Amino acid sequence: MALHFLVESVPDGDRVELTGAEAHHAAVVRRVRPGEEVTVGDGRGVWLTGLVEEAASGRVAIRIDARVDVAAPSPRLVLVQALAKGDRDELAVQAATELGVDEIVPWQAARSISRWSAEKAAKGVARWGTIVREAAKQAHRAWVPTVSAPVTTAQLAARAGARLLVLEPTASLPLSALTLEHADTRDLVLVVGPEGGIAPEEIAALTDAGGEAVRLGATVLRTSTAGPAALALLNARLGRW
C-alpha cells in the first residue's frame, strides 16, 4: 500500500510539494524515493495519488496522477472521551481515529483523575490533535477528525442536534440493539467515562437531556477500549465495514 501524507492545502495544477516536518518524515524516516507511488490528502476529503519526482529532507515533489474528492461521512461519529490517568485517554484517541471517528471531545468528568486547567487544556487539545493527525495518516483517512475544546457535563448535555449514547455497563439496552434509521443524519455521540465510570448524577443529567444509556456486553471495558469497541460496532451497523 502506498504511503500517505498530509498537506495543509492542495494547490492547483498537477504537482504538490511536501515541506518542513512532513518532507523530513517522508524522505528521511519513510525513505520515499523518486518513482514511488504515494497518496496525499488535505484531511478534508481531497485524496491525491501520484509519483515522487524528487525527495530531499526539506522538500519532496510529487506529480499528481489522480484526484478524488471523498464525501464527509454521514452520520458523523463523535467520541466524548473522559480524561483519564496515564495514557489511557490517548490510547482511546489513537484507536478511535484508526476506527473512523469524526470528532473527539475531551470531557472533564466528575470522576476524572486527570484535571485540565486552562493552560493544560490548550496543551492537551494540541497533544490529542497530534495523535489524531498521525493516526489518520497511518489509517489512510481522507478526513482527519477534529479535536474540540474540553466540555463539562452541562455543556455535553446541551449539545444540540445530536444523539447522545452514554456507555454504561448496567444499561438494559445493548448498543447492538439500538435502532438506527437510515434517514437519521444526526451525529452519533458516544460518551465514555473515566476509570471510575460515569457518576450517577452525570448519567441522570445526560439522560434527562435525551441521552440514551447503552451497554456493550457483559464485561466492563477500560476507558481506553470502550470507545473504540463501540465505534467498531457502529461501523458494522452503519454499513461502513
Tab-separated table of N, CA and C in Angstrom, residues 35-189:
chain	number	residue	atom	x	y	z
A	35	GLY	N	9.946	7.938	-8.211
A	35	GLY	CA	9.281	6.830	-8.884
A	35	GLY	C	8.319	6.065	-8.006
A	36	GLU	N	8.356	6.305	-6.675
A	36	GLU	CA	7.468	5.590	-5.757
A	36	GLU	C	6.086	6.249	-5.748
A	37	GLU	N	5.051	5.421	-5.744
A	37	GLU	CA	3.690	5.948	-5.672
A	37	GLU	C	3.319	6.270	-4.234
A	38	VAL	N	2.717	7.428	-4.024
A	38	VAL	CA	2.260	7.851	-2.702
A	38	VAL	C	0.872	8.457	-2.836
A	39	THR	N	0.202	8.625	-1.718
A	39	THR	CA	-1.053	9.359	-1.680
A	39	THR	C	-0.880	10.572	-0.780
A	40	VAL	N	-1.620	11.623	-1.099
A	40	VAL	CA	-1.554	12.880	-0.352
A	40	VAL	C	-2.978	13.370	-0.127
A	41	GLY	N	-3.254	13.865	1.062
A	41	GLY	CA	-4.570	14.405	1.360
A	41	GLY	C	-4.465	15.696	2.140
A	42	ASP	N	-5.579	16.436	2.178
A	42	ASP	CA	-5.608	17.661	2.982
A	42	ASP	C	-6.368	17.466	4.284
A	43	GLY	N	-6.829	16.231	4.540
A	43	GLY	CA	-7.576	15.949	5.758
A	43	GLY	C	-9.010	16.410	5.715
A	44	ARG	N	-9.436	16.960	4.579
A	44	ARG	CA	-10.804	17.463	4.440
A	44	ARG	C	-11.460	16.894	3.175
A	45	GLY	N	-11.075	15.685	2.800
A	45	GLY	CA	-11.748	14.978	1.729
A	45	GLY	C	-11.016	14.885	0.414
A	46	VAL	N	-9.984	15.708	0.210
A	46	VAL	CA	-9.233	15.635	-1.039
A	46	VAL	C	-8.222	14.489	-0.951
A	47	TRP	N	-8.221	13.635	-1.973
A	47	TRP	CA	-7.353	12.447	-1.989
A	47	TRP	C	-6.600	12.424	-3.310
A	48	LEU	N	-5.288	12.562	-3.257
A	48	LEU	CA	-4.439	12.607	-4.438
A	48	LEU	C	-3.550	11.372	-4.506
A	49	THR	N	-3.335	10.882	-5.708
A	49	THR	CA	-2.397	9.785	-5.941
A	49	THR	C	-1.364	10.265	-6.956
A	50	GLY	N	-0.091	10.007	-6.686
A	50	GLY	CA	0.944	10.475	-7.601
A	50	GLY	C	2.261	9.763	-7.400
A	51	LEU	N	3.251	10.159	-8.200
A	51	LEU	CA	4.586	9.573	-8.153
A	51	LEU	C	5.576	10.611	-7.649
A	52	VAL	N	6.479	10.179	-6.782
A	52	VAL	CA	7.533	11.055	-6.268
A	52	VAL	C	8.503	11.381	-7.390
A	53	GLU	N	8.760	12.680	-7.584
A	53	GLU	CA	9.737	13.113	-8.580
A	53	GLU	C	11.077	13.467	-7.946
A	54	GLU	N	11.035	14.120	-6.793
A	54	GLU	CA	12.248	14.484	-6.062
A	54	GLU	C	12.016	14.215	-4.584
A	55	ALA	N	13.075	13.799	-3.896
A	55	ALA	CA	12.954	13.517	-2.456
A	55	ALA	C	14.202	13.987	-1.727
A	56	ALA	N	14.036	15.022	-0.910
A	56	ALA	CA	15.104	15.527	-0.051
A	56	ALA	C	14.495	15.814	1.309
A	57	SER	N	15.362	15.992	2.324
A	57	SER	CA	14.855	16.138	3.689
A	57	SER	C	13.966	17.359	3.862
A	58	GLY	N	14.161	18.395	3.040
A	58	GLY	CA	13.356	19.607	3.179
A	58	GLY	C	12.302	19.782	2.118
A	59	ARG	N	12.282	18.897	1.113
A	59	ARG	CA	11.327	19.059	0.028
A	59	ARG	C	11.124	17.735	-0.698
A	60	VAL	N	9.869	17.365	-0.856
A	60	VAL	CA	9.515	16.178	-1.635
A	60	VAL	C	8.502	16.624	-2.682
A	61	ALA	N	8.839	16.454	-3.950
A	61	ALA	CA	7.963	16.870	-5.046
A	61	ALA	C	7.232	15.656	-5.602
A	62	ILE	N	5.929	15.812	-5.810
A	62	ILE	CA	5.082	14.700	-6.259
A	62	ILE	C	4.274	15.147	-7.473
A	63	ARG	N	4.280	14.334	-8.520
A	63	ARG	CA	3.445	14.588	-9.692
A	63	ARG	C	2.109	13.876	-9.513
A	64	ILE	N	1.037	14.628	-9.553
A	64	ILE	CA	-0.289	14.078	-9.281
A	64	ILE	C	-0.865	13.432	-10.539
A	65	ASP	N	-1.295	12.198	-10.384
A	65	ASP	CA	-1.905	11.452	-11.486
A	65	ASP	C	-3.421	11.344	-11.360
A	66	ALA	N	-3.946	11.410	-10.144
A	66	ALA	CA	-5.392	11.244	-9.959
A	66	ALA	C	-5.834	12.004	-8.718
A	67	ARG	N	-7.064	12.497	-8.761
A	67	ARG	CA	-7.661	13.191	-7.613
A	67	ARG	C	-9.071	12.663	-7.393
A	68	VAL	N	-9.391	12.419	-6.133
A	68	VAL	CA	-10.735	12.007	-5.735
A	68	VAL	C	-11.175	12.915	-4.589
A	69	ASP	N	-12.418	13.387	-4.634
A	69	ASP	CA	-12.989	14.162	-3.535
A	69	ASP	C	-13.943	13.255	-2.766
A	70	VAL	N	-13.550	12.902	-1.554
A	70	VAL	CA	-14.295	11.953	-0.733
A	70	VAL	C	-15.314	12.715	0.110
A	71	ALA	N	-16.564	12.312	0.025
A	71	ALA	CA	-17.615	12.985	0.786
A	71	ALA	C	-17.431	12.766	2.289
A	72	ALA	N	-17.828	13.738	3.072
A	72	ALA	CA	-17.763	13.611	4.527
A	72	ALA	C	-18.735	12.533	4.994
A	73	PRO	N	-18.351	11.739	5.992
A	73	PRO	CA	-19.243	10.681	6.486
A	73	PRO	C	-20.528	11.254	7.076
A	74	SER	N	-21.601	10.508	6.911
A	74	SER	CA	-22.890	10.885	7.498
A	74	SER	C	-23.650	9.610	7.857
A	75	PRO	N	-24.099	9.495	9.121
A	75	PRO	CA	-23.929	10.453	10.218
A	75	PRO	C	-22.496	10.472	10.733
A	76	ARG	N	-22.135	11.568	11.362
A	76	ARG	CA	-20.810	11.675	11.955
A	76	ARG	C	-20.761	10.867	13.252
A	77	LEU	N	-19.610	10.255	13.503
A	77	LEU	CA	-19.376	9.530	14.745
A	77	LEU	C	-18.484	10.380	15.643
A	78	VAL	N	-18.973	10.677	16.817
A	78	VAL	CA	-18.265	11.555	17.753
A	78	VAL	C	-17.948	10.765	19.022
A	79	LEU	N	-16.716	10.865	19.486
A	79	LEU	CA	-16.323	10.252	20.750
A	79	LEU	C	-16.103	11.331	21.796
A	80	VAL	N	-16.895	11.301	22.849
A	80	VAL	CA	-16.659	12.148	24.016
A	80	VAL	C	-15.887	11.305	25.004
A	81	GLN	N	-14.598	11.585	25.122
A	81	GLN	CA	-13.698	10.768	25.927
A	81	GLN	C	-13.375	11.471	27.236
A	82	ALA	N	-13.748	10.837	28.346
A	82	ALA	CA	-13.406	11.403	29.651
A	82	ALA	C	-11.896	11.391	29.844
A	83	LEU	N	-11.385	12.436	30.469
A	83	LEU	CA	-9.960	12.481	30.781
A	83	LEU	C	-9.630	11.340	31.733
A	84	ALA	N	-8.495	10.689	31.469
A	84	ALA	CA	-8.110	9.527	32.271
A	84	ALA	C	-6.641	9.631	32.649
A	85	LYS	N	-6.253	8.894	33.661
A	85	LYS	CA	-4.871	8.950	34.119
A	85	LYS	C	-3.963	8.201	33.151
A	86	GLY	N	-2.662	8.517	33.269
A	86	GLY	CA	-1.702	7.859	32.398
A	86	GLY	C	-1.969	8.224	30.951
A	87	ASP	N	-1.824	7.229	30.096
A	87	ASP	CA	-2.051	7.478	28.670
A	87	ASP	C	-3.309	6.786	28.169
A	88	ARG	N	-4.220	6.431	29.073
A	88	ARG	CA	-5.389	5.665	28.641
A	88	ARG	C	-6.311	6.457	27.736
A	89	ASP	N	-6.485	7.744	28.018
A	89	ASP	CA	-7.328	8.541	27.124
A	89	ASP	C	-6.651	8.718	25.760
A	90	GLU	N	-5.322	8.847	25.748
A	90	GLU	CA	-4.602	8.985	24.492
A	90	GLU	C	-4.669	7.701	23.668
A	91	LEU	N	-4.632	6.555	24.323
A	91	LEU	CA	-4.795	5.285	23.613
A	91	LEU	C	-6.175	5.213	22.962
A	92	ALA	N	-7.193	5.695	23.677
A	92	ALA	CA	-8.544	5.719	23.118
A	92	ALA	C	-8.617	6.637	21.909
A	93	VAL	N	-7.981	7.797	21.992
A	93	VAL	CA	-7.982	8.760	20.888
A	93	VAL	C	-7.316	8.161	19.651
A	94	GLN	N	-6.183	7.523	19.848
A	94	GLN	CA	-5.460	6.926	18.721
A	94	GLN	C	-6.289	5.833	18.048
A	95	ALA	N	-6.810	4.906	18.844
A	95	ALA	CA	-7.581	3.796	18.278
A	95	ALA	C	-8.867	4.291	17.632
A	96	ALA	N	-9.525	5.267	18.256
A	96	ALA	CA	-10.770	5.795	17.700
A	96	ALA	C	-10.533	6.421	16.334
A	97	THR	N	-9.409	7.109	16.176
A	97	THR	CA	-9.076	7.704	14.877
A	97	THR	C	-8.893	6.626	13.824
A	98	GLU	N	-8.181	5.573	14.164
A	98	GLU	CA	-7.983	4.476	13.227
A	98	GLU	C	-9.313	3.817	12.855
A	99	LEU	N	-10.275	3.846	13.781
A	99	LEU	CA	-11.545	3.162	13.581
A	99	LEU	C	-12.638	4.061	13.009
A	100	GLY	N	-12.292	5.271	12.608
A	100	GLY	CA	-13.240	6.065	11.834
A	100	GLY	C	-13.994	7.156	12.554
A	101	VAL	N	-13.591	7.536	13.769
A	101	VAL	CA	-14.293	8.619	14.462
A	101	VAL	C	-14.123	9.917	13.682
A	102	ASP	N	-15.124	10.805	13.759
A	102	ASP	CA	-15.083	12.062	13.021
A	102	ASP	C	-14.770	13.276	13.903
A	103	GLU	N	-15.023	13.155	15.173
A	103	GLU	CA	-14.718	14.236	16.114
A	103	GLU	C	-14.438	13.618	17.466
A	104	ILE	N	-13.492	14.225	18.187
A	104	ILE	CA	-13.164	13.774	19.539
A	104	ILE	C	-13.296	14.958	20.483
A	105	VAL	N	-14.016	14.736	21.576
A	105	VAL	CA	-14.288	15.803	22.536
A	105	VAL	C	-13.761	15.390	23.910
A	106	PRO	N	-12.777	16.090	24.453
A	106	PRO	CA	-12.330	15.790	25.819
A	106	PRO	C	-13.417	16.181	26.820
A	107	TRP	N	-13.592	15.329	27.823
A	107	TRP	CA	-14.646	15.567	28.810
A	107	TRP	C	-14.056	15.529	30.210
A	108	GLN	N	-14.239	16.622	30.935
A	108	GLN	CA	-13.812	16.692	32.335
A	108	GLN	C	-14.919	16.105	33.185
A	109	ALA	N	-14.936	14.774	33.298
A	109	ALA	CA	-15.981	14.092	34.051
A	109	ALA	C	-15.732	14.221	35.553
A	110	ALA	N	-16.784	14.001	36.325
A	110	ALA	CA	-16.684	14.151	37.783
A	110	ALA	C	-15.630	13.226	38.372
A	111	ARG	N	-15.505	12.022	37.826
A	111	ARG	CA	-14.575	11.042	38.374
A	111	ARG	C	-13.246	10.995	37.635
A	112	SER	N	-13.000	11.955	36.758
A	112	SER	CA	-11.711	12.008	36.070
A	112	SER	C	-10.607	12.343	37.063
A	113	ILE	N	-9.602	11.473	37.122
A	113	ILE	CA	-8.456	11.741	37.990
A	113	ILE	C	-7.599	12.848	37.389
A	114	SER	N	-7.417	12.794	36.084
A	114	SER	CA	-6.685	13.843	35.382
A	114	SER	C	-7.552	15.097	35.316
A	115	ARG	N	-6.950	16.254	35.606
A	115	ARG	CA	-7.682	17.525	35.558
A	115	ARG	C	-6.929	18.479	34.647
A	116	TRP	N	-7.658	19.125	33.742
A	116	TRP	CA	-7.046	20.081	32.826
A	116	TRP	C	-7.407	21.499	33.245
A	117	SER	N	-6.407	22.276	33.663
A	117	SER	CA	-6.605	23.705	33.869
A	117	SER	C	-6.671	24.367	32.498
A	118	ALA	N	-6.888	25.690	32.474
A	118	ALA	CA	-6.991	26.392	31.192
A	118	ALA	C	-5.733	26.206	30.354
A	119	GLU	N	-4.558	26.389	30.972
A	119	GLU	CA	-3.303	26.228	30.238
A	119	GLU	C	-3.083	24.773	29.835
A	120	LYS	N	-3.381	23.870	30.736
A	120	LYS	CA	-3.194	22.455	30.443
A	120	LYS	C	-4.174	21.978	29.386
A	121	ALA	N	-5.357	22.588	29.342
A	121	ALA	CA	-6.357	22.205	28.351
A	121	ALA	C	-5.850	22.486	26.942
A	122	ALA	N	-5.251	23.657	26.745
A	122	ALA	CA	-4.726	24.005	25.426
A	122	ALA	C	-3.648	23.023	24.990
A	123	LYS	N	-2.770	22.677	25.927
A	123	LYS	CA	-1.707	21.718	25.609
A	123	LYS	C	-2.287	20.329	25.356
A	124	GLY	N	-3.316	19.971	26.132
A	124	GLY	CA	-3.929	18.664	25.971
A	124	GLY	C	-4.618	18.512	24.624
A	125	VAL	N	-5.359	19.549	24.212
A	125	VAL	CA	-6.032	19.519	22.912
A	125	VAL	C	-4.998	19.428	21.789
A	126	ALA	N	-3.909	20.183	21.920
A	126	ALA	CA	-2.848	20.125	20.904
A	126	ALA	C	-2.218	18.741	20.855
A	127	ARG	N	-1.988	18.142	22.015
A	127	ARG	CA	-1.416	16.808	22.073
A	127	ARG	C	-2.346	15.789	21.421
A	128	TRP	N	-3.630	15.845	21.745
A	128	TRP	CA	-4.592	14.929	21.119
A	128	TRP	C	-4.658	15.170	19.615
A	129	GLY	N	-4.543	16.439	19.188
A	129	GLY	CA	-4.560	16.740	17.766
A	129	GLY	C	-3.396	16.102	17.024
A	130	THR	N	-2.225	16.099	17.646
A	130	THR	CA	-1.060	15.450	17.043
A	130	THR	C	-1.269	13.949	16.928
A	131	ILE	N	-1.819	13.348	17.983
A	131	ILE	CA	-2.102	11.907	17.959
A	131	ILE	C	-3.088	11.586	16.842
A	132	VAL	N	-4.122	12.399	16.718
A	132	VAL	CA	-5.146	12.185	15.690
A	132	VAL	C	-4.539	12.295	14.290
A	133	ARG	N	-3.736	13.304	14.076
A	133	ARG	CA	-3.137	13.510	12.746
A	133	ARG	C	-2.280	12.309	12.342
A	134	GLU	N	-1.431	11.846	13.254
A	134	GLU	CA	-0.552	10.720	12.931
A	134	GLU	C	-1.346	9.432	12.731
A	135	ALA	N	-2.358	9.223	13.561
A	135	ALA	CA	-3.182	8.017	13.417
A	135	ALA	C	-3.977	8.049	12.121
A	136	ALA	N	-4.451	9.238	11.716
A	136	ALA	CA	-5.205	9.374	10.469
A	136	ALA	C	-4.322	9.069	9.267
A	137	LYS	N	-3.066	9.508	9.322
A	137	LYS	CA	-2.140	9.190	8.233
A	137	LYS	C	-1.898	7.689	8.158
A	138	GLN	N	-1.656	7.084	9.307
A	138	GLN	CA	-1.400	5.645	9.345
A	138	GLN	C	-2.581	4.855	8.804
A	139	ALA	N	-3.789	5.336	9.088
A	139	ALA	CA	-5.004	4.641	8.666
A	139	ALA	C	-5.439	5.020	7.252
A	140	HIS	N	-4.701	5.946	6.597
A	140	HIS	CA	-5.047	6.394	5.238
A	140	HIS	C	-6.466	6.964	5.191
A	141	ARG	N	-6.728	7.931	6.051
A	141	ARG	CA	-8.047	8.536	6.105
A	141	ARG	C	-8.097	9.812	5.279
A	142	ALA	N	-9.172	9.961	4.492
A	142	ALA	CA	-9.351	11.170	3.692
A	142	ALA	C	-9.783	12.347	4.565
A	143	TRP	N	-10.482	12.056	5.656
A	143	TRP	CA	-10.927	13.090	6.586
A	143	TRP	C	-10.236	12.895	7.933
A	144	VAL	N	-9.541	13.920	8.396
A	144	VAL	CA	-8.884	13.867	9.700
A	144	VAL	C	-9.869	14.360	10.751
A	145	PRO	N	-10.098	13.597	11.806
A	145	PRO	CA	-11.040	14.026	12.848
A	145	PRO	C	-10.617	15.341	13.498
A	146	THR	N	-11.606	16.085	13.959
A	146	THR	CA	-11.322	17.299	14.708
A	146	THR	C	-11.245	16.964	16.199
A	147	VAL	N	-10.444	17.719	16.921
A	147	VAL	CA	-10.393	17.628	18.384
A	147	VAL	C	-10.954	18.927	18.929
A	148	SER	N	-12.078	18.842	19.617
A	148	SER	CA	-12.765	20.030	20.112
A	148	SER	C	-12.250	20.434	21.488
A	149	ALA	N	-12.680	21.590	21.930
A	149	ALA	CA	-12.320	22.060	23.261
A	149	ALA	C	-12.985	21.176	24.318
A	150	PRO	N	-12.378	21.051	25.492
A	150	PRO	CA	-12.974	20.234	26.562
A	150	PRO	C	-14.354	20.748	26.945
A	151	VAL	N	-15.223	19.825	27.343
A	151	VAL	CA	-16.578	20.194	27.750
A	151	VAL	C	-16.850	19.722	29.172
A	152	THR	N	-17.781	20.401	29.818
A	152	THR	CA	-18.319	19.964	31.097
A	152	THR	C	-19.530	19.081	30.826
A	153	THR	N	-20.052	18.472	31.864
A	153	THR	CA	-21.248	17.645	31.704
A	153	THR	C	-22.431	18.492	31.244
A	154	ALA	N	-22.564	19.692	31.777
A	154	ALA	CA	-23.665	20.570	31.378
A	154	ALA	C	-23.560	20.943	29.907
A	155	GLN	N	-22.365	21.230	29.440
A	155	GLN	CA	-22.168	21.559	28.027
A	155	GLN	C	-22.459	20.359	27.138
A	156	LEU	N	-22.086	19.186	27.612
A	156	LEU	CA	-22.357	17.965	26.854
A	156	LEU	C	-23.854	17.710	26.758
A	157	ALA	N	-24.551	17.884	27.861
A	157	ALA	CA	-25.999	17.666	27.874
A	157	ALA	C	-26.716	18.640	26.956
A	158	ALA	N	-26.128	19.806	26.728
A	158	ALA	CA	-26.768	20.832	25.911
A	158	ALA	C	-26.389	20.721	24.435
A	159	ARG	N	-25.642	19.699	24.069
A	159	ARG	CA	-25.220	19.569	22.670
A	159	ARG	C	-26.444	19.378	21.779
A	160	ALA	N	-26.684	20.343	20.941
A	160	ALA	CA	-27.911	20.352	20.145
A	160	ALA	C	-27.782	19.491	18.893
A	161	GLY	N	-28.899	18.888	18.499
A	161	GLY	CA	-28.965	18.180	17.234
A	161	GLY	C	-28.190	16.888	17.170
A	162	ALA	N	-27.822	16.329	18.301
A	162	ALA	CA	-27.036	15.098	18.316
A	162	ALA	C	-27.787	14.005	19.071
A	163	ARG	N	-27.411	12.773	18.805
A	163	ARG	CA	-27.968	11.636	19.533
A	163	ARG	C	-26.906	11.143	20.509
A	164	LEU	N	-27.131	11.392	21.790
A	164	LEU	CA	-26.165	11.036	22.823
A	164	LEU	C	-26.336	9.582	23.229
A	165	LEU	N	-25.260	8.816	23.129
A	165	LEU	CA	-25.245	7.412	23.526
A	165	LEU	C	-24.257	7.263	24.675
A	166	VAL	N	-24.782	7.080	25.861
A	166	VAL	CA	-23.962	7.038	27.076
A	166	VAL	C	-23.592	5.588	27.367
A	167	LEU	N	-22.312	5.266	27.277
A	167	LEU	CA	-21.868	3.896	27.515
A	167	LEU	C	-21.842	3.618	29.016
A	168	GLU	N	-22.736	2.733	29.428
A	168	GLU	CA	-22.909	2.406	30.846
A	168	GLU	C	-23.108	0.896	30.975
A	169	PRO	N	-22.190	0.188	31.672
A	169	PRO	CA	-22.265	-1.275	31.751
A	169	PRO	C	-23.555	-1.818	32.338
A	170	THR	N	-24.276	-1.022	33.159
A	170	THR	CA	-25.511	-1.519	33.781
A	170	THR	C	-26.764	-1.204	32.957
A	171	ALA	N	-26.601	-0.551	31.803
A	171	ALA	CA	-27.761	-0.200	30.987
A	171	ALA	C	-28.453	-1.456	30.476
A	172	SER	N	-29.761	-1.374	30.305
A	172	SER	CA	-30.522	-2.533	29.843
A	172	SER	C	-30.463	-2.700	28.332
A	173	LEU	N	-30.225	-1.627	27.601
A	173	LEU	CA	-30.234	-1.688	26.141
A	173	LEU	C	-28.831	-1.917	25.595
A	174	PRO	N	-28.613	-3.017	24.860
A	174	PRO	CA	-27.298	-3.219	24.217
A	174	PRO	C	-27.141	-2.252	23.042
A	175	LEU	N	-25.935	-1.762	22.843
A	175	LEU	CA	-25.674	-0.887	21.705
A	175	LEU	C	-25.986	-1.608	20.396
A	176	SER	N	-25.774	-2.916	20.365
A	176	SER	CA	-26.028	-3.694	19.154
A	176	SER	C	-27.512	-3.742	18.793
A	177	ALA	N	-28.395	-3.452	19.768
A	177	ALA	CA	-29.841	-3.487	19.515
A	177	ALA	C	-30.413	-2.096	19.280
A	178	LEU	N	-29.573	-1.086	19.249
A	178	LEU	CA	-30.037	0.287	19.077
A	178	LEU	C	-30.670	0.458	17.694
A	179	THR	N	-31.796	1.137	17.644
A	179	THR	CA	-32.455	1.404	16.371
A	179	THR	C	-31.736	2.539	15.651
A	180	LEU	N	-31.302	2.265	14.431
A	180	LEU	CA	-30.622	3.265	13.615
A	180	LEU	C	-31.403	3.438	12.318
A	181	GLU	N	-31.977	4.601	12.132
A	181	GLU	CA	-32.735	4.894	10.927
A	181	GLU	C	-31.807	5.443	9.856
A	182	HIS	N	-31.938	4.920	8.641
A	182	HIS	CA	-31.054	5.332	7.544
A	182	HIS	C	-31.163	6.837	7.286
A	183	ALA	N	-32.351	7.389	7.453
A	183	ALA	CA	-32.564	8.802	7.158
A	183	ALA	C	-32.117	9.731	8.286
A	184	ASP	N	-31.763	9.152	9.428
A	184	ASP	CA	-31.358	9.955	10.578
A	184	ASP	C	-29.886	10.337	10.436
A	185	THR	N	-29.612	11.589	10.141
A	185	THR	CA	-28.241	12.045	9.924
A	185	THR	C	-27.662	12.774	11.138
A	186	ARG	N	-28.331	12.689	12.274
A	186	ARG	CA	-27.791	13.318	13.486
A	186	ARG	C	-26.450	12.687	13.865
A	187	ASP	N	-25.558	13.500	14.446
A	187	ASP	CA	-24.314	12.960	14.984
A	187	ASP	C	-24.621	11.865	15.996
A	188	LEU	N	-23.863	10.778	15.937
A	188	LEU	CA	-23.930	9.744	16.966
A	188	LEU	C	-22.787	9.990	17.933
A	189	VAL	N	-23.129	10.433	19.133
A	189	VAL	CA	-22.140	10.875	20.113
A	189	VAL	C	-21.986	9.808	21.186
